[in-house]
Coordinates of C-alpha atoms in Angstrom, one line a residue:
Chain D
X1 CA 18.3 27.6 3.6
X2 CA 20.6 29.8 5.5
X3 CA 19.9 27.9 8.7
X4 CA 20.7 24.6 7.1
X5 CA 24.0 26.0 5.9
X6 CA 25.0 27.1 9.3
X7 CA 24.0 23.9 11.1
X8 CA 25.7 21.6 8.7
X9 CA 28.9 20.0 10.1
X10 CA 32.0 19.7 8.0
X11 CA 32.6 16.8 5.7
X12 CA 33.7 13.4 6.8
X13 CA 37.2 12.0 6.3
X14 CA 36.8 8.6 4.5
X15 CA 39.6 6.1 4.2
X16 CA 39.4 2.8 2.3
X17 CA 42.3 0.5 2.9
X18 CA 42.9 -2.7 0.9
X19 CA 39.2 -3.6 0.6
X20 CA 38.4 -6.8 -1.3
X21 CA 34.9 -8.2 -1.5
X22 CA 33.1 -11.1 -3.2
X23 CA 29.6 -12.5 -3.6
X24 CA 28.5 -16.1 -3.5
X25 CA 27.2 -17.0 -6.9
X26 CA 25.9 -20.6 -7.1
X27 CA 28.3 -21.6 -4.4
X28 CA 31.4 -20.1 -6.0
X29 CA 32.8 -16.8 -4.9
X30 CA 32.5 -14.0 -7.4
X31 CA 35.1 -11.4 -6.6
X32 CA 33.8 -7.8 -7.1
X33 CA 36.4 -5.6 -5.4
X34 CA 40.1 -6.2 -5.5
X35 CA 42.4 -4.4 -3.1
X36 CA 40.7 -1.1 -3.4
X37 CA 42.3 1.8 -1.5
X38 CA 41.2 5.4 -1.6
X39 CA 40.7 8.4 0.5
X40 CA 38.2 11.2 0.4
X41 CA 39.2 14.2 2.5
X42 CA 36.6 16.3 4.3
X43 CA 34.6 18.3 1.8
X44 CA 35.9 16.6 -1.3
X45 CA 33.7 15.4 -4.2
X46 CA 35.1 12.1 -5.4
X47 CA 33.6 10.3 -8.4
X48 CA 34.0 6.6 -8.9
X49 CA 34.0 6.0 -12.6
X50 CA 33.9 2.6 -14.2
X51 CA 32.0 0.2 -16.5
X52 CA 28.6 -1.0 -15.5
X53 CA 28.5 -3.9 -13.1
X54 CA 32.2 -3.5 -12.1
X55 CA 31.5 -3.4 -8.4
X56 CA 31.4 0.3 -7.6
X57 CA 28.0 0.1 -6.1
X58 CA 29.2 -2.7 -3.8
X59 CA 31.9 -0.4 -2.5
X60 CA 29.2 2.2 -1.7
X61 CA 27.2 -0.4 0.2
X62 CA 30.4 -1.2 2.3
X63 CA 31.0 2.5 2.9
X64 CA 27.4 3.0 4.0
X65 CA 27.9 0.1 6.4
X66 CA 25.1 -2.0 4.9
X67 CA 27.6 -4.9 4.6
X68 CA 31.0 -5.5 6.1
X69 CA 33.9 -6.0 3.7
X70 CA 35.5 -9.5 3.5
X71 CA 39.0 -8.0 3.6
X72 CA 40.4 -4.6 4.4
X73 CA 39.3 -1.7 6.5
X74 CA 37.0 1.3 5.9
X75 CA 37.5 4.2 8.3
X76 CA 35.3 7.2 8.9
X77 CA 37.2 10.0 10.7
X78 CA 39.8 7.3 11.6
X79 CA 37.2 5.0 13.2
X80 CA 36.2 1.7 11.5
X81 CA 32.7 1.6 10.1
X82 CA 30.6 -1.1 11.8
X83 CA 27.2 -0.4 10.5
X84 CA 24.9 2.2 8.9
X85 CA 24.8 5.6 10.4
X86 CA 22.7 8.7 9.5
X87 CA 25.9 10.7 9.0
X88 CA 26.6 8.6 5.9
X89 CA 23.5 8.7 3.8
X90 CA 23.0 6.9 0.4
X91 CA 20.9 8.1 -2.5
X92 CA 20.3 5.1 -4.8
X93 CA 19.7 4.9 -8.5
X94 CA 16.0 4.3 -7.8
X95 CA 14.5 6.9 -5.5
X96 CA 12.8 4.1 -3.5
X97 CA 10.4 6.4 -1.8
X98 CA 7.9 4.6 0.4
X99 CA 4.7 4.6 -1.7
X100 CA 2.4 4.7 1.4
X101 CA 4.0 7.9 2.7
X102 CA 3.5 11.4 1.4
X103 CA 6.6 13.3 0.1
X104 CA 6.8 15.1 3.4
X105 CA 6.6 11.9 5.5
X106 CA 9.2 10.3 3.2
X107 CA 11.6 13.2 3.7
X108 CA 11.0 13.0 7.5
X109 CA 11.9 9.3 7.5
X110 CA 15.4 9.7 8.9
X111 CA 14.4 12.1 11.7
X112 CA 11.5 9.8 12.6
X113 CA 13.7 6.8 12.7
X114 CA 16.2 8.6 15.0
X115 CA 13.3 9.8 17.2
X116 CA 14.0 13.5 16.7
X117 CA 11.2 14.4 14.3
X118 CA 9.2 16.4 16.8
X119 CA 12.1 18.8 17.5
X120 CA 13.2 19.2 13.9
X121 CA 9.9 19.3 11.9
X122 CA 11.0 22.5 10.3
X123 CA 14.1 20.8 8.9
X124 CA 11.8 18.7 6.7
X125 CA 10.2 21.8 5.2
X126 CA 13.6 23.4 4.7
X127 CA 14.9 20.3 2.9
X128 CA 11.9 20.2 0.6
X129 CA 12.4 23.9 -0.2
X130 CA 16.0 23.2 -0.9
X131 CA 15.2 20.7 -3.6
X132 CA 12.2 22.7 -5.0
X133 CA 9.5 20.4 -3.8
X134 CA 7.8 22.6 -1.1
X135 CA 4.6 22.6 -3.1
X136 CA 4.4 18.8 -3.2
X137 CA 4.7 18.0 0.5
X138 CA 1.3 16.3 0.6
X139 CA 1.7 14.4 -2.8
X140 CA 2.2 10.6 -2.9
X141 CA 5.2 9.2 -4.7
X142 CA 3.1 7.8 -7.6
X143 CA 2.0 11.3 -8.4
X144 CA 5.6 12.5 -9.0
X145 CA 7.7 12.4 -12.1
X146 CA 11.1 10.6 -12.1
X147 CA 13.1 13.8 -11.5
X148 CA 10.8 15.0 -8.7
X149 CA 11.0 11.6 -7.0
X150 CA 14.8 11.7 -7.1
X151 CA 14.7 15.2 -5.7
X152 CA 12.5 13.9 -2.9
X153 CA 15.1 11.2 -2.3
X154 CA 17.8 13.8 -2.1
X155 CA 15.8 15.8 0.4
X156 CA 15.3 12.7 2.5
X157 CA 19.1 12.3 2.6
X158 CA 19.9 16.0 3.2
X159 CA 17.5 16.4 6.1
X160 CA 19.8 14.3 8.2
X161 CA 22.8 16.7 7.8
X162 CA 25.0 14.0 6.3
X163 CA 28.7 14.4 6.6
X164 CA 29.2 12.0 3.8
X165 CA 26.7 11.9 0.9
X166 CA 26.9 8.7 -1.1
X167 CA 25.3 8.9 -4.5
X168 CA 24.9 5.6 -6.4
X169 CA 24.2 6.7 -10.0
X170 CA 21.3 8.9 -8.7
X171 CA 20.7 10.4 -12.1
X172 CA 21.1 7.2 -14.1
X173 CA 17.4 6.8 -14.9
X174 CA 16.5 10.4 -15.6
X175 CA 15.9 12.0 -19.0
X176 CA 19.0 13.9 -20.3
X177 CA 17.5 17.4 -19.6
X178 CA 16.5 16.7 -16.0
X179 CA 19.9 15.0 -15.6
X180 CA 21.9 18.1 -16.7
X181 CA 19.8 20.3 -14.5
X182 CA 20.2 18.1 -11.4
X183 CA 24.0 17.7 -11.9
X184 CA 24.2 21.5 -11.4
X185 CA 21.8 21.4 -8.4
X186 CA 23.8 18.6 -6.6
X187 CA 27.1 20.5 -7.1
X188 CA 25.5 23.6 -5.8
X189 CA 24.2 21.8 -2.7
X190 CA 27.5 20.2 -2.0
X191 CA 29.4 23.5 -2.3
X192 CA 27.0 25.2 0.0
X193 CA 26.9 22.5 2.7
X194 CA 30.5 21.3 2.7
X195 CA 29.8 17.5 3.1
X196 CA 32.1 15.0 1.5
X197 CA 30.5 13.4 -1.5
X198 CA 31.1 10.0 -3.1
X199 CA 29.5 9.7 -6.5
X200 CA 29.3 6.4 -8.5
X201 CA 28.7 6.9 -12.2
X202 CA 29.5 5.3 -15.5
X203 CA 29.1 8.7 -17.3
X204 CA 32.5 10.2 -18.0
X205 CA 31.2 13.7 -18.6
X206 CA 29.1 13.6 -15.4
X207 CA 32.1 12.6 -13.3
X208 CA 34.3 15.4 -14.8
X209 CA 31.6 18.1 -14.5
X210 CA 30.8 17.4 -10.9
X211 CA 33.8 16.0 -9.0
X212 CA 37.0 17.4 -7.7
X213 CA 38.7 14.0 -8.2
X214 CA 37.7 11.1 -10.5
X215 CA 38.8 7.6 -9.7
X216 CA 38.7 5.2 -12.6
X217 CA 37.9 1.6 -12.0
X218 CA 38.6 -1.5 -14.1
X219 CA 36.2 -4.2 -15.1
X220 CA 35.0 -6.7 -12.4
X221 CA 36.7 -7.4 -10.1
X222 CA 37.0 -3.6 -9.6
X223 CA 40.5 -2.4 -9.2
X224 CA 41.7 1.2 -9.2
X225 CA 43.2 2.1 -12.6
X226 CA 43.9 5.7 -12.3
X227 CA 43.1 9.0 -10.5
X228 CA 42.2 12.2 -12.4
X229 CA 42.3 15.4 -10.5
X230 CA 39.8 17.9 -11.9
X231 CA 41.1 21.3 -10.8
X232 CA 38.6 23.5 -12.5
X233 CA 36.3 26.1 -11.0
X234 CA 32.5 25.7 -10.7
X235 CA 30.2 26.1 -12.5
X236 CA 32.0 24.0 -15.2
X237 CA 31.2 23.9 -18.9
X238 CA 31.1 20.9 -21.1
X239 CA 33.2 22.6 -23.8
X240 CA 36.0 23.6 -21.3
X241 CA 39.2 22.5 -23.2
X242 CA 40.7 21.1 -20.0
X243 CA 37.7 18.9 -19.4
X244 CA 37.6 17.8 -23.0
X245 CA 41.3 16.8 -22.6
X246 CA 40.5 14.9 -19.4
X247 CA 37.6 13.2 -21.1
X248 CA 39.9 11.8 -23.7
X249 CA 42.2 10.5 -21.0
X250 CA 39.4 8.9 -19.0
X251 CA 37.9 7.2 -22.1
X252 CA 41.4 5.9 -23.0
X253 CA 41.7 4.5 -19.5
X254 CA 38.4 2.8 -19.9
X255 CA 39.6 1.2 -23.2
X256 CA 37.4 3.4 -25.3
X257 CA 39.9 5.8 -26.8
X258 CA 38.9 5.1 -30.4
X259 CA 35.2 5.7 -29.8
X260 CA 35.5 9.4 -29.3
Chain S
X1 CA 16.7 25.8 -7.0
X2 CA 15.0 25.2 -10.3
X3 CA 11.4 25.7 -11.0
X4 CA 9.4 22.6 -11.3
X5 CA 10.0 21.2 -14.8
X6 CA 7.8 18.2 -14.4
X7 CA 4.1 18.6 -14.6
X8 CA 2.7 15.8 -12.5
X9 CA -1.0 15.5 -12.5
X10 CA -1.8 15.8 -8.8
X11 CA -5.5 16.2 -8.7
X12 CA -7.5 14.3 -11.3
X13 CA -11.0 15.9 -10.9
X14 CA -13.3 13.5 -12.7
X15 CA -15.4 15.1 -15.4
X16 CA -18.9 15.7 -14.3
X17 CA -21.6 14.4 -16.5
X18 CA -22.6 16.9 -19.2
X19 CA -25.5 19.2 -18.3
X20 CA -28.4 17.1 -16.9
X21 CA -31.7 17.2 -18.7
X22 CA -34.3 19.4 -17.2
X23 CA -36.7 16.6 -16.3
X24 CA -35.6 13.4 -14.7
X25 CA -37.3 10.9 -17.0
X26 CA -35.8 7.9 -15.4
X27 CA -37.3 8.9 -12.1
X28 CA -40.7 9.3 -13.6
X29 CA -40.4 5.9 -15.2
X30 CA -39.3 4.3 -11.9
X31 CA -42.1 6.0 -10.0
X32 CA -44.6 4.8 -12.6
X33 CA -43.3 1.2 -12.3
X34 CA -43.5 1.2 -8.5
X35 CA -47.0 2.6 -8.7
X36 CA -48.0 -0.1 -11.2
X37 CA -46.6 -2.7 -8.7
X38 CA -48.6 -1.2 -5.9
X39 CA -51.8 -1.1 -8.0
X40 CA -51.3 -4.7 -9.1
X41 CA -50.7 -5.9 -5.6
X42 CA -53.7 -4.1 -4.1
X43 CA -56.3 -4.6 -6.8
X44 CA -55.6 -8.1 -8.3
X45 CA -57.6 -10.6 -6.3
X46 CA -55.6 -13.4 -4.7
X47 CA -56.5 -17.1 -4.5
X48 CA -55.4 -17.3 -0.9
X49 CA -55.8 -14.3 1.4
X50 CA -52.3 -13.0 2.5
X51 CA -52.5 -11.1 5.7
X52 CA -50.2 -8.2 4.7
X53 CA -51.1 -7.6 1.1
X54 CA -52.5 -4.2 1.9
X55 CA -49.5 -3.1 3.8
X56 CA -47.2 -4.3 1.1
X57 CA -49.1 -2.4 -1.6
X58 CA -48.9 0.7 0.6
X59 CA -45.2 0.3 0.9
X60 CA -44.8 0.1 -2.8
X61 CA -47.0 3.2 -3.2
X62 CA -44.8 5.0 -0.7
X63 CA -41.7 4.2 -2.8
X64 CA -43.6 5.4 -5.9
X65 CA -44.6 8.6 -4.1
X66 CA -41.1 9.3 -2.8
X67 CA -39.6 8.8 -6.3
X68 CA -42.3 11.2 -7.8
X69 CA -41.4 13.7 -5.1
X70 CA -37.7 13.4 -5.8
X71 CA -38.1 14.1 -9.6
X72 CA -38.4 17.9 -9.3
X73 CA -36.1 18.2 -6.3
X74 CA -33.2 16.0 -7.5
X75 CA -30.8 18.9 -7.9
X76 CA -31.2 19.8 -4.3
X77 CA -29.9 16.5 -3.1
X78 CA -26.4 17.0 -4.5
X79 CA -24.2 13.9 -4.7
X80 CA -26.9 11.7 -3.3
X81 CA -29.2 13.0 -6.1
X82 CA -26.5 12.0 -8.6
X83 CA -26.4 8.5 -7.2
X84 CA -30.2 8.3 -7.3
X85 CA -30.2 9.4 -10.9
X86 CA -27.7 6.7 -11.8
X87 CA -29.8 4.1 -10.0
X88 CA -33.0 4.8 -12.0
X89 CA -32.7 1.8 -14.4
X90 CA -32.2 -0.5 -11.4
X91 CA -35.3 1.1 -9.7
X92 CA -37.4 0.3 -12.7
X93 CA -36.1 -3.3 -13.0
X94 CA -36.7 -3.8 -9.2
X95 CA -40.3 -2.8 -9.6
X96 CA -40.7 -5.1 -12.6
X97 CA -39.2 -7.9 -10.5
X98 CA -41.7 -7.3 -7.7
X99 CA -44.5 -7.4 -10.2
X100 CA -43.2 -10.7 -11.7
X101 CA -42.7 -12.1 -8.2
X102 CA -46.2 -11.0 -7.2
X103 CA -47.7 -12.6 -10.3
X104 CA -46.0 -16.0 -10.1
X105 CA -46.7 -16.4 -6.4
X106 CA -49.7 -14.7 -4.8
X107 CA -51.7 -13.7 -7.9
X108 CA -51.4 -16.7 -10.4
X109 CA -50.1 -19.4 -8.1
X110 CA -47.7 -20.7 -10.7
X111 CA -45.0 -21.8 -8.2
X112 CA -45.6 -24.7 -5.8
X113 CA -46.6 -23.7 -2.3
X114 CA -45.4 -23.5 0.4
X115 CA -41.8 -23.4 -1.0
X116 CA -42.2 -20.1 -2.7
X117 CA -43.5 -17.2 -0.7
X118 CA -44.9 -13.9 -2.1
X119 CA -43.3 -10.7 -1.0
X120 CA -46.1 -9.8 1.3
X121 CA -45.3 -13.0 3.2
X122 CA -41.8 -11.7 3.8
X123 CA -43.2 -8.4 4.9
X124 CA -45.4 -10.3 7.3
X125 CA -42.4 -12.0 8.8
X126 CA -40.6 -8.7 9.2
X127 CA -43.6 -7.0 10.8
X128 CA -44.4 -9.9 13.2
X129 CA -41.1 -11.5 13.9
X130 CA -38.7 -8.6 13.9
X131 CA -37.7 -8.8 17.6
X132 CA -36.6 -12.4 17.1
X133 CA -34.8 -11.6 13.8
X134 CA -33.0 -8.7 15.4
X135 CA -32.0 -11.0 18.3
X136 CA -30.6 -13.5 15.9
X137 CA -28.8 -10.9 13.9
X138 CA -27.2 -9.5 17.0
X139 CA -26.2 -13.1 18.1
X140 CA -24.7 -13.8 14.7
X141 CA -22.8 -10.5 14.7
X142 CA -21.4 -11.1 18.1
X143 CA -20.1 -14.5 17.3
X144 CA -18.8 -13.5 13.9
X145 CA -17.0 -10.3 15.0
X146 CA -15.4 -11.9 18.0
X147 CA -14.1 -14.9 16.0
X148 CA -13.1 -12.7 13.1
X149 CA -11.4 -10.2 15.3
X150 CA -9.4 -12.9 17.1
X151 CA -8.5 -14.6 13.9
X152 CA -7.5 -11.5 12.1
X153 CA -5.3 -10.3 15.0
X154 CA -3.6 -13.6 15.6
X155 CA -3.2 -14.2 11.8
X156 CA -1.7 -10.8 11.3
X157 CA 0.8 -11.2 14.2
X158 CA 1.7 -14.7 13.1
X159 CA 2.1 -13.6 9.5
X160 CA 4.4 -10.7 10.4
X161 CA 6.4 -13.0 12.7
X162 CA 6.9 -15.7 10.1
X163 CA 7.8 -13.1 7.5
X164 CA 10.3 -11.4 9.8
X165 CA 11.9 -14.1 11.9
X166 CA 13.6 -17.2 10.5
X167 CA 13.2 -19.1 13.7
X168 CA 9.4 -18.5 13.9
X169 CA 9.1 -19.4 10.2
X170 CA 11.0 -22.7 10.9
X171 CA 8.5 -23.8 13.5
X172 CA 5.2 -22.3 12.2
X173 CA 5.5 -22.9 8.5
X174 CA 5.2 -26.7 8.5
X175 CA 2.2 -26.5 10.8
X176 CA 0.6 -23.9 8.5
X177 CA 1.2 -26.1 5.5
X178 CA -0.5 -29.1 7.2
X179 CA -3.4 -27.3 8.8
X180 CA -4.0 -24.4 6.4
X181 CA -5.6 -26.1 3.5
X182 CA -8.0 -28.0 5.8
X183 CA -11.5 -26.4 5.8
X184 CA -12.2 -25.0 9.3
X185 CA -15.5 -26.9 9.3
X186 CA -13.6 -30.2 9.3
X187 CA -12.8 -29.4 12.9
X188 CA -16.4 -29.1 13.8
X189 CA -17.0 -32.5 15.4
X190 CA -13.8 -32.2 17.4
X191 CA -14.3 -28.6 18.3
X192 CA -17.8 -29.2 19.7
X193 CA -16.6 -31.7 22.3
X194 CA -13.2 -30.2 22.9
X195 CA -14.6 -26.8 23.9
X196 CA -16.8 -26.1 26.9
X197 CA -19.7 -24.8 24.8
X198 CA -20.7 -24.9 21.1
X199 CA -20.5 -21.1 21.2
X200 CA -16.8 -21.0 22.2
X201 CA -16.1 -23.8 19.7
X202 CA -17.7 -21.7 17.0
X203 CA -15.6 -18.7 18.0
X204 CA -12.5 -20.9 17.6
X205 CA -13.6 -22.2 14.2
X206 CA -14.4 -18.8 12.8
X207 CA -11.0 -17.5 14.2
X208 CA -9.3 -20.4 12.5
X209 CA -11.1 -19.9 9.2
X210 CA -10.1 -16.2 9.3
X211 CA -6.6 -16.6 10.7
X212 CA -5.2 -18.9 8.0
X213 CA -5.7 -16.7 5.0
X214 CA -4.7 -13.6 7.0
X215 CA -1.5 -15.3 8.2
X216 CA -0.5 -16.5 4.7
X217 CA -1.2 -13.3 3.0
X218 CA 0.5 -11.1 5.7
X219 CA 3.5 -13.4 5.5
X220 CA 3.7 -13.2 1.8
X221 CA 3.3 -9.4 2.0
X222 CA 6.2 -9.1 4.5
X223 CA 8.4 -11.5 2.6
X224 CA 7.8 -9.5 -0.6
X225 CA 8.9 -6.1 0.7
X226 CA 11.4 -4.5 -1.6
X227 CA 14.8 -5.0 0.3
X228 CA 15.9 -1.6 -0.8
X229 CA 13.2 -0.2 1.6
X230 CA 15.1 -1.7 4.5
X231 CA 18.5 -0.4 3.2
X232 CA 17.1 3.1 3.0
X233 CA 15.7 3.0 6.5
X234 CA 18.9 1.4 7.9
X235 CA 21.2 4.0 6.5
X236 CA 18.9 6.6 8.0
X237 CA 19.4 5.1 11.5
X238 CA 16.3 2.9 11.9
X239 CA 16.1 0.3 14.6
X240 CA 14.7 -3.3 14.0
X241 CA 11.5 -2.2 15.6
X242 CA 11.2 0.7 13.2
X243 CA 11.9 -1.7 10.3
X244 CA 9.1 -4.0 11.3
X245 CA 6.4 -1.5 12.3
X246 CA 7.2 1.4 9.9
X247 CA 8.5 -0.4 6.9
X248 CA 7.5 -4.1 6.7
X249 CA 4.0 -3.7 8.0
X250 CA 2.8 -0.7 5.9
X251 CA 4.5 -2.2 2.8
X252 CA 2.6 -5.5 3.4
X253 CA -0.8 -3.9 4.0
X254 CA -2.2 -4.4 0.5
X255 CA -1.6 -8.1 1.0
X256 CA -3.0 -8.1 4.5
X257 CA -6.2 -6.7 3.2
X258 CA -6.5 -9.5 0.6
X259 CA -6.1 -11.9 3.5
X260 CA -8.8 -10.0 5.5
X261 CA -11.2 -10.2 2.6
X262 CA -10.6 -13.9 2.1
X263 CA -10.9 -14.5 5.9
X264 CA -14.2 -12.6 6.0
X265 CA -15.7 -14.8 3.3
X266 CA -14.5 -17.9 5.0
X267 CA -15.8 -16.7 8.4
X268 CA -19.4 -16.3 6.9
X269 CA -19.3 -19.9 5.7
X270 CA -18.2 -21.2 9.1
X271 CA -20.6 -19.0 11.0
X272 CA -23.6 -20.4 9.1
X273 CA -22.5 -24.0 9.4
X274 CA -21.7 -23.6 13.1
X275 CA -25.1 -22.0 13.8
X276 CA -26.8 -24.8 11.9
X277 CA -24.9 -27.6 13.6
X278 CA -24.7 -26.6 17.2
X279 CA -25.2 -23.0 18.3
X280 CA -28.7 -22.3 19.4
X281 CA -29.0 -18.8 18.2
X282 CA -28.2 -16.6 15.2
X283 CA -29.4 -16.3 11.6
X284 CA -28.0 -19.7 10.6
X285 CA -29.9 -21.3 13.4
X286 CA -33.1 -19.4 12.4
X287 CA -32.7 -20.6 8.8
X288 CA -32.5 -24.2 10.1
X289 CA -35.4 -23.7 12.5
X290 CA -37.6 -22.1 9.8
X291 CA -37.0 -24.9 7.4
X292 CA -37.9 -27.5 10.1
X293 CA -41.3 -25.8 10.5
X294 CA -41.7 -25.4 6.7
X295 CA -41.9 -21.7 7.4
X296 CA -40.4 -20.8 4.0
X297 CA -41.2 -17.1 4.2
X298 CA -39.3 -16.9 7.4
X299 CA -36.4 -18.6 5.6
X300 CA -36.3 -16.1 2.8
X301 CA -36.7 -13.2 5.2
X302 CA -33.7 -14.4 7.2
X303 CA -31.7 -15.1 4.1
X304 CA -32.3 -11.5 2.9
X305 CA -31.1 -10.2 6.3
X306 CA -28.1 -12.4 6.2
X307 CA -27.2 -11.1 2.7
X308 CA -27.6 -7.5 3.9
X309 CA -25.4 -8.1 6.9
X310 CA -22.6 -9.9 5.0
X311 CA -22.7 -7.3 2.3
X312 CA -22.5 -4.5 4.8
X313 CA -19.5 -6.1 6.5
X314 CA -17.7 -6.4 3.2
X315 CA -18.5 -2.8 2.4
X316 CA -17.2 -1.8 5.8
X317 CA -13.9 -3.6 5.2
X318 CA -13.7 -1.9 1.8
X319 CA -14.2 1.5 3.4
X320 CA -11.4 0.7 5.9
X321 CA -9.1 -0.3 3.2
X322 CA -9.8 2.8 1.1
X323 CA -8.9 4.9 4.1
X324 CA -5.7 3.0 5.0
X325 CA -4.5 2.4 1.5
X326 CA -5.4 5.7 -0.1
X327 CA -1.9 5.9 -1.4
X328 CA -2.4 3.0 -3.8
X329 CA -3.6 3.9 -7.3
X330 CA -6.2 2.0 -9.2
X331 CA -8.1 0.5 -6.3
X332 CA -11.1 -1.6 -7.0
X333 CA -14.3 0.3 -6.1
X334 CA -16.9 -1.9 -4.2

């Protein structure tokens, strides 16, 4: 764990300038992102908060380099993003572990794809230890519970020493107890390693508990509505009056003021 | 980090059967049944003298003796002993079947001769003709394995290519749609004059019969891979080569095996037809030859060998699948 901490590079500087994007739906363009601009400074934890299906996940795909944006520019450390790179790793809502690989082999995927597995085998063990799965290295994904599978997916991302960790509602399908536990774990990992984190969520409380800054999106096509700076120390508590106040504000921005 | 909250069941040790009874009654019953079959075969006079009746009765007695021997020692055999214990009802029924067969053929002559042969006639074939049967089995296996191997390999590569490359799909798909549904045996007349020998023609036909299902199933497997698997690998720095070999192919393997099983079945059918129609060797040829000489016992003997060979090959393929796809849950046990 200590070794991992020392080797990890600092966070990545992410800039999104005037990005618009659309999908083709039955021949007609369906706009999903409308002139989105934001910046995540090195080491920041930015949450993208918005209603389901508003286009936040699309923004993450663009940041990951899985698709190019139709309009606008996305810069990593000042250079345009042209494709996927292991320094920007995504953890999706579904763990999508490869069912034919053991947990160990799944975590080793990135190192193997980059051809450096032989030199860094011990990193796989370290990552597994970091997420508390060291006893399950030889298990197959179908033998894991939902929370364990998502931890394995997290380890698969961390083993690459990402400088930007992109989290696409990674806790969305977990039961509420596992969810609360893993929120704390992810924040702890981020604080220890210093990478920049981008978290997509539709859970107001989750965003405020974890992020240093929360960006609130509108309904589709997603537009940035507001930015909430959460200047509170970690570990945070759900009943912190400042957070409760911010929660009111966020819900109001999402048009749900009366429902609290 | 947290302790493991989730209790996943990692090793499901199957419950062993409750304490076994002291005496293996099933084994005793089986032994008695085989002894009865031996006695009936040896002592009941036959209308026609069959040459190997005595040997056959001895064989049955040996089985009875071996079973009787196994009754007190079953525990020492471990897992094999457990399997033997489970097989006891089958062993009894098999002995009864031999008795019935013996009665309706050699002993009571109820079935028309020469179409129905008694078991001792089959034993006679095996004892006298085994070099030729062995030769035929080897010839069949050579032809089958070569054709199957070529067909499976070409089918797999073609399937992956169609599934992966749009250009390959554009050219190969229409051909596959036209040729695929045609039974490989329909090519027989053309193949036999288009190829230098009936043997090479048969290799081609078996490869064709194997290749089509393997191609289609491999293709469907590759086409059906969860696109998120590719996204994951790409964000982790995977090359196209990695995506094909380490993502698409392993993800498609369950489908590939379905194709391999279908291809194996089709290859058996083509093998027998090809050997009956043109190739002058092999079990299919032997069947045809035996029928021509009205040597029905030889036919049954060859049929039994063929059944054993086909079944063994299917078992082998199942074993290979169980090894390669151990990660799947709920696999069918063969």
